[in-house]
JSON list of C-alpha atoms in Angstrom, two decimals:
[
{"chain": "A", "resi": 1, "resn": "UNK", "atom": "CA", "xyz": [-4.35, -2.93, -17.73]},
{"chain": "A", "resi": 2, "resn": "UNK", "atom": "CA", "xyz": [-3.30, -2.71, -14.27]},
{"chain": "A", "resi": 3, "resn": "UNK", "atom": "CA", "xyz": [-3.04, 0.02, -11.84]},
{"chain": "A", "resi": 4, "resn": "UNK", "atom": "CA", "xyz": [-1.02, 0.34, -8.42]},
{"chain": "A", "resi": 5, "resn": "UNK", "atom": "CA", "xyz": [-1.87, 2.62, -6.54]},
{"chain": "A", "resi": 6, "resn": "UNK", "atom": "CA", "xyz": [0.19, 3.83, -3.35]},
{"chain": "A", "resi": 7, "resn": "UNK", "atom": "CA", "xyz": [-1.73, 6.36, -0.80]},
{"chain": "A", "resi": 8, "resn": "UNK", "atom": "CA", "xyz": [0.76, 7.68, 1.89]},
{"chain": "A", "resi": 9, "resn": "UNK", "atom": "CA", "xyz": [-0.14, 10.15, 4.99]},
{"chain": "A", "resi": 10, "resn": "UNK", "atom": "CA", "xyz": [1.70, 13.58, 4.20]},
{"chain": "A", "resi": 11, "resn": "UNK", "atom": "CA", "xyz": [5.40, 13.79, 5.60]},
{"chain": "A", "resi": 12, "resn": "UNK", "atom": "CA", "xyz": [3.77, 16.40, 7.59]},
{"chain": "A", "resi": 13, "resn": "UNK", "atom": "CA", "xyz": [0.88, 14.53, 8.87]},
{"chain": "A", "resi": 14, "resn": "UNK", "atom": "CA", "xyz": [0.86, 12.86, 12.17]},
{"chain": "A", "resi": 15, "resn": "UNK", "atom": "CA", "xyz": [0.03, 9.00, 11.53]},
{"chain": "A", "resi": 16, "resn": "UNK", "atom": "CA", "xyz": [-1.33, 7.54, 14.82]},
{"chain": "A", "resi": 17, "resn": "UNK", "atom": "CA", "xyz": [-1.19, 4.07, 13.61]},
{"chain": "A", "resi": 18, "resn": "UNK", "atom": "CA", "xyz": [1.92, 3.88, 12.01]},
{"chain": "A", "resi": 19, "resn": "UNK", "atom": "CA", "xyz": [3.10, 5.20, 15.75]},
{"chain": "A", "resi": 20, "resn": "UNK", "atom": "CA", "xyz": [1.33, 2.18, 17.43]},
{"chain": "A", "resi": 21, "resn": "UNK", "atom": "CA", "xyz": [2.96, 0.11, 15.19]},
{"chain": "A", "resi": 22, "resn": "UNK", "atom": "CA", "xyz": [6.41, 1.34, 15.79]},
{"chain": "A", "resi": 23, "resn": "UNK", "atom": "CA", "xyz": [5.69, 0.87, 19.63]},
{"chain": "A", "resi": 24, "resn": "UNK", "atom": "CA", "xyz": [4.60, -2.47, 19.34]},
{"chain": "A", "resi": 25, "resn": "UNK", "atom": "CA", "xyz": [7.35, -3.29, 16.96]},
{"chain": "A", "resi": 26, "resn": "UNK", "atom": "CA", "xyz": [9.57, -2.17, 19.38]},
{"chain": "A", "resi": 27, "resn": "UNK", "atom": "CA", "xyz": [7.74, -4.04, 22.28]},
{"chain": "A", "resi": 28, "resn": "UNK", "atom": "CA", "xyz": [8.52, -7.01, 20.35]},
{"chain": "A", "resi": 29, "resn": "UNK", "atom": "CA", "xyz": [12.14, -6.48, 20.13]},
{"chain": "A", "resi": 30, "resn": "UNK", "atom": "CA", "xyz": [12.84, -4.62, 17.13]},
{"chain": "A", "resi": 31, "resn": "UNK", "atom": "CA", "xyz": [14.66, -1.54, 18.35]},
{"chain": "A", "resi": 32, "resn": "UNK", "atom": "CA", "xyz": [15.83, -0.77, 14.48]},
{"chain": "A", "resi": 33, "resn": "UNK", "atom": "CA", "xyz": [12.69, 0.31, 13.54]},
{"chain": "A", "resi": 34, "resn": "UNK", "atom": "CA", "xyz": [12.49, 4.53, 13.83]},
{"chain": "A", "resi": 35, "resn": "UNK", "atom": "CA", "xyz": [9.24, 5.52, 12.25]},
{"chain": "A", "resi": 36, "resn": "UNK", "atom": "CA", "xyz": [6.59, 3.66, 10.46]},
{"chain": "A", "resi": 37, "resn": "UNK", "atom": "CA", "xyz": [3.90, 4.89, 8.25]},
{"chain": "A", "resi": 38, "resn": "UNK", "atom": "CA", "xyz": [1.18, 3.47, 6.95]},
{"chain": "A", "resi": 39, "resn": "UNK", "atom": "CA", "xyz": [-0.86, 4.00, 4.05]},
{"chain": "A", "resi": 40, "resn": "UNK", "atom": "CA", "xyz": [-2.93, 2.05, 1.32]},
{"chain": "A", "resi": 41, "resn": "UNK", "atom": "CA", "xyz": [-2.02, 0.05, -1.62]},
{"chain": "A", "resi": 42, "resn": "UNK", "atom": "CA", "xyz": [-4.92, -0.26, -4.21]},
{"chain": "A", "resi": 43, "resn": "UNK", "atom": "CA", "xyz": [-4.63, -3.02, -7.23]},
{"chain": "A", "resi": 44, "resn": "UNK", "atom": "CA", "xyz": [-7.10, -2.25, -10.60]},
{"chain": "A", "resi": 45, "resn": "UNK", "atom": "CA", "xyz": [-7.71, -4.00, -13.31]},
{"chain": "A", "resi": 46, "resn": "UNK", "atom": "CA", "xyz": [-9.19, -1.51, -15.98]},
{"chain": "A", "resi": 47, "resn": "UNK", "atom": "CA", "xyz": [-10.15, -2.00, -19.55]},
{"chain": "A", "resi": 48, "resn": "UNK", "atom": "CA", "xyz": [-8.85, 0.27, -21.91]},
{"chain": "A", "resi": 49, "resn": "UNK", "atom": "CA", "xyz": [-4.95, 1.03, -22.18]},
{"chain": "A", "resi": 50, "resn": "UNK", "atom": "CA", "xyz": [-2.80, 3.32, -20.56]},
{"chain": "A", "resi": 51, "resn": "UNK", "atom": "CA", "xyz": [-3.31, 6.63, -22.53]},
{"chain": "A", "resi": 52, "resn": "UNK", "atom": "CA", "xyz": [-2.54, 9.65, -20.94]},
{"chain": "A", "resi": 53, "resn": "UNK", "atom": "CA", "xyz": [-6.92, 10.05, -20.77]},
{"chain": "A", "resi": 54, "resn": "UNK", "atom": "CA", "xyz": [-6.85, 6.89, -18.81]},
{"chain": "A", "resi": 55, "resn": "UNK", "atom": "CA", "xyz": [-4.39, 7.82, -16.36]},
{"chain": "A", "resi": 56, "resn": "UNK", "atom": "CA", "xyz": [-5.91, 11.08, -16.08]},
{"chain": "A", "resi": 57, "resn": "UNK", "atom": "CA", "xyz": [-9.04, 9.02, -15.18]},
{"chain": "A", "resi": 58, "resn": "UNK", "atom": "CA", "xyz": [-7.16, 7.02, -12.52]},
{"chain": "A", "resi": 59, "resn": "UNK", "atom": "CA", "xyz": [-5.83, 10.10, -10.99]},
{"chain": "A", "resi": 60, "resn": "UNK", "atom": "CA", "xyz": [-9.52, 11.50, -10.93]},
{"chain": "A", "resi": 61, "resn": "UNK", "atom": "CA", "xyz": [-10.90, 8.65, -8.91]},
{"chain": "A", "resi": 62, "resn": "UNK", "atom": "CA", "xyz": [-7.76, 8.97, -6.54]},
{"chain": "A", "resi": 63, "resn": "UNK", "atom": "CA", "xyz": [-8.18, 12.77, -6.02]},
{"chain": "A", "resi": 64, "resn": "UNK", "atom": "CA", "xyz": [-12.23, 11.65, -5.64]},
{"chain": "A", "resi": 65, "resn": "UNK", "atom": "CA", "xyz": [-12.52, 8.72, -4.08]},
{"chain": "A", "resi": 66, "resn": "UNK", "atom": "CA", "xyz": [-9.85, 6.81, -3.21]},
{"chain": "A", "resi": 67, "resn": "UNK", "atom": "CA", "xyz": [-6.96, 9.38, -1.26]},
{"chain": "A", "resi": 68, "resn": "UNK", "atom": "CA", "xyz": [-8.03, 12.23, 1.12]},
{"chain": "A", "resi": 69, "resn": "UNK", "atom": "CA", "xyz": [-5.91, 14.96, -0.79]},
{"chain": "A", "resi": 70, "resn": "UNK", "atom": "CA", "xyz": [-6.00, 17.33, 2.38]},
{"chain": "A", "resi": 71, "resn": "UNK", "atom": "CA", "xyz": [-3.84, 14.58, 4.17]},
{"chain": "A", "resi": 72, "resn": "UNK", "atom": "CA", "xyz": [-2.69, 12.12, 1.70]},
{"chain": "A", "resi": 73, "resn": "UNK", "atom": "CA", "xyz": [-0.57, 11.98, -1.19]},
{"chain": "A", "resi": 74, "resn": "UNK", "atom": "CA", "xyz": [-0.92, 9.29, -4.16]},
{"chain": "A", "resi": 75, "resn": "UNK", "atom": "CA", "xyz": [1.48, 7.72, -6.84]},
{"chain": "A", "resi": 76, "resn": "UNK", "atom": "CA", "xyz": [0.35, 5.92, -9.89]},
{"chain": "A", "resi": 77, "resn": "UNK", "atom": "CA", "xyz": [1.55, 2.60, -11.75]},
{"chain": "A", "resi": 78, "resn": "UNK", "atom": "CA", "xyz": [0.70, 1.31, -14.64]},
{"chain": "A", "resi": 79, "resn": "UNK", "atom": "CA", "xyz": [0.88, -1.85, -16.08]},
{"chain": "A", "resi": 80, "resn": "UNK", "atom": "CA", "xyz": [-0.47, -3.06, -19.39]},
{"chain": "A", "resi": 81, "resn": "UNK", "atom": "CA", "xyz": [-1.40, -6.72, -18.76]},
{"chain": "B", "resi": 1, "resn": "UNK", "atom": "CA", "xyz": [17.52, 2.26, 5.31]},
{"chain": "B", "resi": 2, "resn": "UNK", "atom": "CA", "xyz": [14.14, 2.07, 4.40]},
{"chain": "B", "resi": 3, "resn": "UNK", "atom": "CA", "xyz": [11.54, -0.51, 4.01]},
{"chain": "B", "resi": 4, "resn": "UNK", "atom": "CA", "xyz": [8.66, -0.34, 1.52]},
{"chain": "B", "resi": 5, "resn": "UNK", "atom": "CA", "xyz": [6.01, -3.25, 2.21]},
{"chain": "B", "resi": 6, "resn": "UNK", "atom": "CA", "xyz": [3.17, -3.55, 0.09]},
{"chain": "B", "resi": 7, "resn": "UNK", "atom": "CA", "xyz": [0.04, -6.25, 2.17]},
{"chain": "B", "resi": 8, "resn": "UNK", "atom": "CA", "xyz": [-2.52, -7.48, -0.12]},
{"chain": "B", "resi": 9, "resn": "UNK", "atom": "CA", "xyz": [-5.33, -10.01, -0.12]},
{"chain": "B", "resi": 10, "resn": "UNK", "atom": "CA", "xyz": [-4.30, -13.13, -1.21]},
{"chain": "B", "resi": 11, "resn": "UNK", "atom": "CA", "xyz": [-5.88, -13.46, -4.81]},
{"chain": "B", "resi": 12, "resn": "UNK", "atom": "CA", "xyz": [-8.80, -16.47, -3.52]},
{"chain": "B", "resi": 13, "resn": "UNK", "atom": "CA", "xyz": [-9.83, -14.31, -0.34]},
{"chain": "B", "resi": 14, "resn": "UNK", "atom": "CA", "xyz": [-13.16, -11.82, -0.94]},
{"chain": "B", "resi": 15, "resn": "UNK", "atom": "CA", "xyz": [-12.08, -8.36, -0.14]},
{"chain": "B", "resi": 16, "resn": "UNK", "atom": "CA", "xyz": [-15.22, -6.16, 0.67]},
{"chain": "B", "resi": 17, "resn": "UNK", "atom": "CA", "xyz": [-13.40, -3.46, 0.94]},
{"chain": "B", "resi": 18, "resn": "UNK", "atom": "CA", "xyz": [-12.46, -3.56, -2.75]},
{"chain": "B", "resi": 19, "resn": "UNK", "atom": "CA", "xyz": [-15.66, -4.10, -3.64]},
{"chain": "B", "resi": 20, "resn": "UNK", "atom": "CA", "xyz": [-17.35, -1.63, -2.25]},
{"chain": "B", "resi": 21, "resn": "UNK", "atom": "CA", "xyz": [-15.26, 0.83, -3.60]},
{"chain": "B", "resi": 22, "resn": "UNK", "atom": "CA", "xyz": [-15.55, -1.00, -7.41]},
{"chain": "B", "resi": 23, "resn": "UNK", "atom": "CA", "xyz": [-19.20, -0.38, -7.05]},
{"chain": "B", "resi": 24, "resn": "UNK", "atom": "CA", "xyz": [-18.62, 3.42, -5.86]},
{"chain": "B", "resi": 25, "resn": "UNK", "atom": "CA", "xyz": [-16.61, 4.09, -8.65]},
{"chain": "B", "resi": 26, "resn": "UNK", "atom": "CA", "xyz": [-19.02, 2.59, -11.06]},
{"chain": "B", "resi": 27, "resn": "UNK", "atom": "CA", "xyz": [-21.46, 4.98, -9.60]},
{"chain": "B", "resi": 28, "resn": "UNK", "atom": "CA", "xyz": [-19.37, 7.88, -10.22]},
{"chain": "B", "resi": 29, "resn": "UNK", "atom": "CA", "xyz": [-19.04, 6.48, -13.62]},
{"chain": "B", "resi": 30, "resn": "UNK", "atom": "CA", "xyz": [-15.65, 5.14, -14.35]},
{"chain": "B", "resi": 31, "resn": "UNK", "atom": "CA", "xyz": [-17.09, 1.63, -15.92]},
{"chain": "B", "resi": 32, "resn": "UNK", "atom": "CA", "xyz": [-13.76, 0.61, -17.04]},
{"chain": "B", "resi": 33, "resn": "UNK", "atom": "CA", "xyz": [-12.93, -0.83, -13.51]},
{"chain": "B", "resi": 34, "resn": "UNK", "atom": "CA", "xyz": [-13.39, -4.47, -13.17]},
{"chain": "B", "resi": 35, "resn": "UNK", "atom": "CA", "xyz": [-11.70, -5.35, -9.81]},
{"chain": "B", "resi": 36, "resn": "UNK", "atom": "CA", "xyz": [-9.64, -3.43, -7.27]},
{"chain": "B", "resi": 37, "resn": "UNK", "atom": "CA", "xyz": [-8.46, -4.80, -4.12]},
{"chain": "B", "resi": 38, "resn": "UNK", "atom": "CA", "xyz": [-7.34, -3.02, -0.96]},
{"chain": "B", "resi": 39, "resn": "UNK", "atom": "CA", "xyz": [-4.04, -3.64, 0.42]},
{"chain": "B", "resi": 40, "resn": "UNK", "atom": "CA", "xyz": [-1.63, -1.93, 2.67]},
{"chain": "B", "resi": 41, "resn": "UNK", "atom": "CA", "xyz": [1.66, -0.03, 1.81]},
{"chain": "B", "resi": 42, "resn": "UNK", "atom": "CA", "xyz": [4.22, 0.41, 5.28]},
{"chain": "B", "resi": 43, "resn": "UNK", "atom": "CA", "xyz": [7.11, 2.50, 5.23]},
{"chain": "B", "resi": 44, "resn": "UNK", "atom": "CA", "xyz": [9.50, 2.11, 7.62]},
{"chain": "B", "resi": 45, "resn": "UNK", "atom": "CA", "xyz": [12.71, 3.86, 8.36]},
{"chain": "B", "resi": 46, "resn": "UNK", "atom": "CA", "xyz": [15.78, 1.35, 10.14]},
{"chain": "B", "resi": 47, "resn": "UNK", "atom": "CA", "xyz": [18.69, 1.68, 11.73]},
{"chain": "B", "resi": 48, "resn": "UNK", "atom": "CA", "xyz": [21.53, -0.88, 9.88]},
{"chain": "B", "resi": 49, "resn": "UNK", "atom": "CA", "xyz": [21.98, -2.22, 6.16]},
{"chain": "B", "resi": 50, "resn": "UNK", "atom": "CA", "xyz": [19.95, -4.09, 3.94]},
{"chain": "B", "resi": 51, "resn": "UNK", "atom": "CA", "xyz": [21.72, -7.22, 5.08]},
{"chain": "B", "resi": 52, "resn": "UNK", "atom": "CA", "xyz": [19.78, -11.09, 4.95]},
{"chain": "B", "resi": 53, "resn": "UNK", "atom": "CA", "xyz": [20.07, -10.74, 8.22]},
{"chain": "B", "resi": 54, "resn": "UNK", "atom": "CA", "xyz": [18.08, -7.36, 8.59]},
{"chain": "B", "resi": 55, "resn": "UNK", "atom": "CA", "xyz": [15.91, -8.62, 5.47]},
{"chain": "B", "resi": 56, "resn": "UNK", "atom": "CA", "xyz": [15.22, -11.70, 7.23]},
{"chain": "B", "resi": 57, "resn": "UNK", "atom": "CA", "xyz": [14.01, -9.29, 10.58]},
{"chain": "B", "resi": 58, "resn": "UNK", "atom": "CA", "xyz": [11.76, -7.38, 8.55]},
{"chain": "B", "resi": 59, "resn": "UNK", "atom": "CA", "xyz": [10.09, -10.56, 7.19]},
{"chain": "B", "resi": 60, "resn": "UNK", "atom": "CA", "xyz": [9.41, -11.85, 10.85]},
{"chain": "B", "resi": 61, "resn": "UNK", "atom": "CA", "xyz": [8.11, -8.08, 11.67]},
{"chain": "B", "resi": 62, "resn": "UNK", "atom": "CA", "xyz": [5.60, -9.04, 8.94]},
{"chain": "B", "resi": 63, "resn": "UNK", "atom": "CA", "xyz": [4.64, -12.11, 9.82]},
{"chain": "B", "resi": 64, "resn": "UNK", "atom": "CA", "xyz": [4.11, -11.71, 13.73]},
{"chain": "B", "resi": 65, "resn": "UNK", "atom": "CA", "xyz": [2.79, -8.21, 13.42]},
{"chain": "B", "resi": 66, "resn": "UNK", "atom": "CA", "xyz": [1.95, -6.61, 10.19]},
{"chain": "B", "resi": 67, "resn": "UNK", "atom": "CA", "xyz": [0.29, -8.61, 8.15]},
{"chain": "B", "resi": 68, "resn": "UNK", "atom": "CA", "xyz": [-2.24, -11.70, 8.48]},
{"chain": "B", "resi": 69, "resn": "UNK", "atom": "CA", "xyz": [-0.72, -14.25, 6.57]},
{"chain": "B", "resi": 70, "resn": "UNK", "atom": "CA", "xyz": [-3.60, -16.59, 6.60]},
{"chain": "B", "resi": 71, "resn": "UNK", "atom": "CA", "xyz": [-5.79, -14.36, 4.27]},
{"chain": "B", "resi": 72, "resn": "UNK", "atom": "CA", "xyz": [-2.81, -11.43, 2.95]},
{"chain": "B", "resi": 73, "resn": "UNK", "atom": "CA", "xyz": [0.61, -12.15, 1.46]},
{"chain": "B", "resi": 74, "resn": "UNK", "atom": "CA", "xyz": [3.62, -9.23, 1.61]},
{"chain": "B", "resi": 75, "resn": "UNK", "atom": "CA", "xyz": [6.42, -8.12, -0.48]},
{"chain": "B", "resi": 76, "resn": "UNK", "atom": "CA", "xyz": [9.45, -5.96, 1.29]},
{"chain": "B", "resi": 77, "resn": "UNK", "atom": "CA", "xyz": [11.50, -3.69, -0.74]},
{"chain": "B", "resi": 78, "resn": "UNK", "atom": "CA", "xyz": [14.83, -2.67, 0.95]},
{"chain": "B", "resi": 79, "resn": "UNK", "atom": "CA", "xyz": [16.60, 0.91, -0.47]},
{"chain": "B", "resi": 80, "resn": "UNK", "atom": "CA", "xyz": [19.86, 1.81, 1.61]},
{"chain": "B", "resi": 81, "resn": "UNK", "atom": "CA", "xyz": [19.07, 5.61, 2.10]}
]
């Protein structure tokens, strides 16, 4: 199977980068653009199939390796292919 | 409106970073993890509609700025909120 995993910076969290962005975006011309976040996007292949033990597994290695909990927030997607 | 934009290695580029994190999660034990690869996911809030036009905008913000299209590709997802 696959998973997709989407790690965002707390609404409440200031994200530096995503602020640099938005400044050079609007350096650049694009005045449209108000706010820009950024966070991480994780593709996994895993064998096994999504059971409700497996995604509890993927949420594990989230909360243990992959997202900072304090700061980030994480959403799961699975895919059996 | 806002713009979800997920950045990933393109699928014939090495991606350390994924590695390295497939080998920390084997040491923490989850063995069911063959391959993960580390991408980026942007949010971005924008004045105006979903329109080609602003579509087509958002595609040229990825291309000059956010992502490296020699070694990533993107996808954009538009939701008028």
């Amino acid at each position: 199977m696959t998973a997709r995993i989407y790690i965002t910076p707390k609404p409440d969290i200031l994200d530096p980068q995503g602020k640099a962005v938005a400044s050079a975006l609007h350096d650049l011309g694009y005045q449209e653009v108000s706010e820009v976040r950024i966070g991480r996007f994780v593709t996994m292949e895993l064998k096994g199939s999504g059971s409700p033990e497996n995604r509890q597994r993927i949420e594990e290695m989230c909360r243990r390796l992959l997202a900072n909990i304090n700061v980030e927030t994480f959403k799961i997607e699975i895919s059996e292919t």
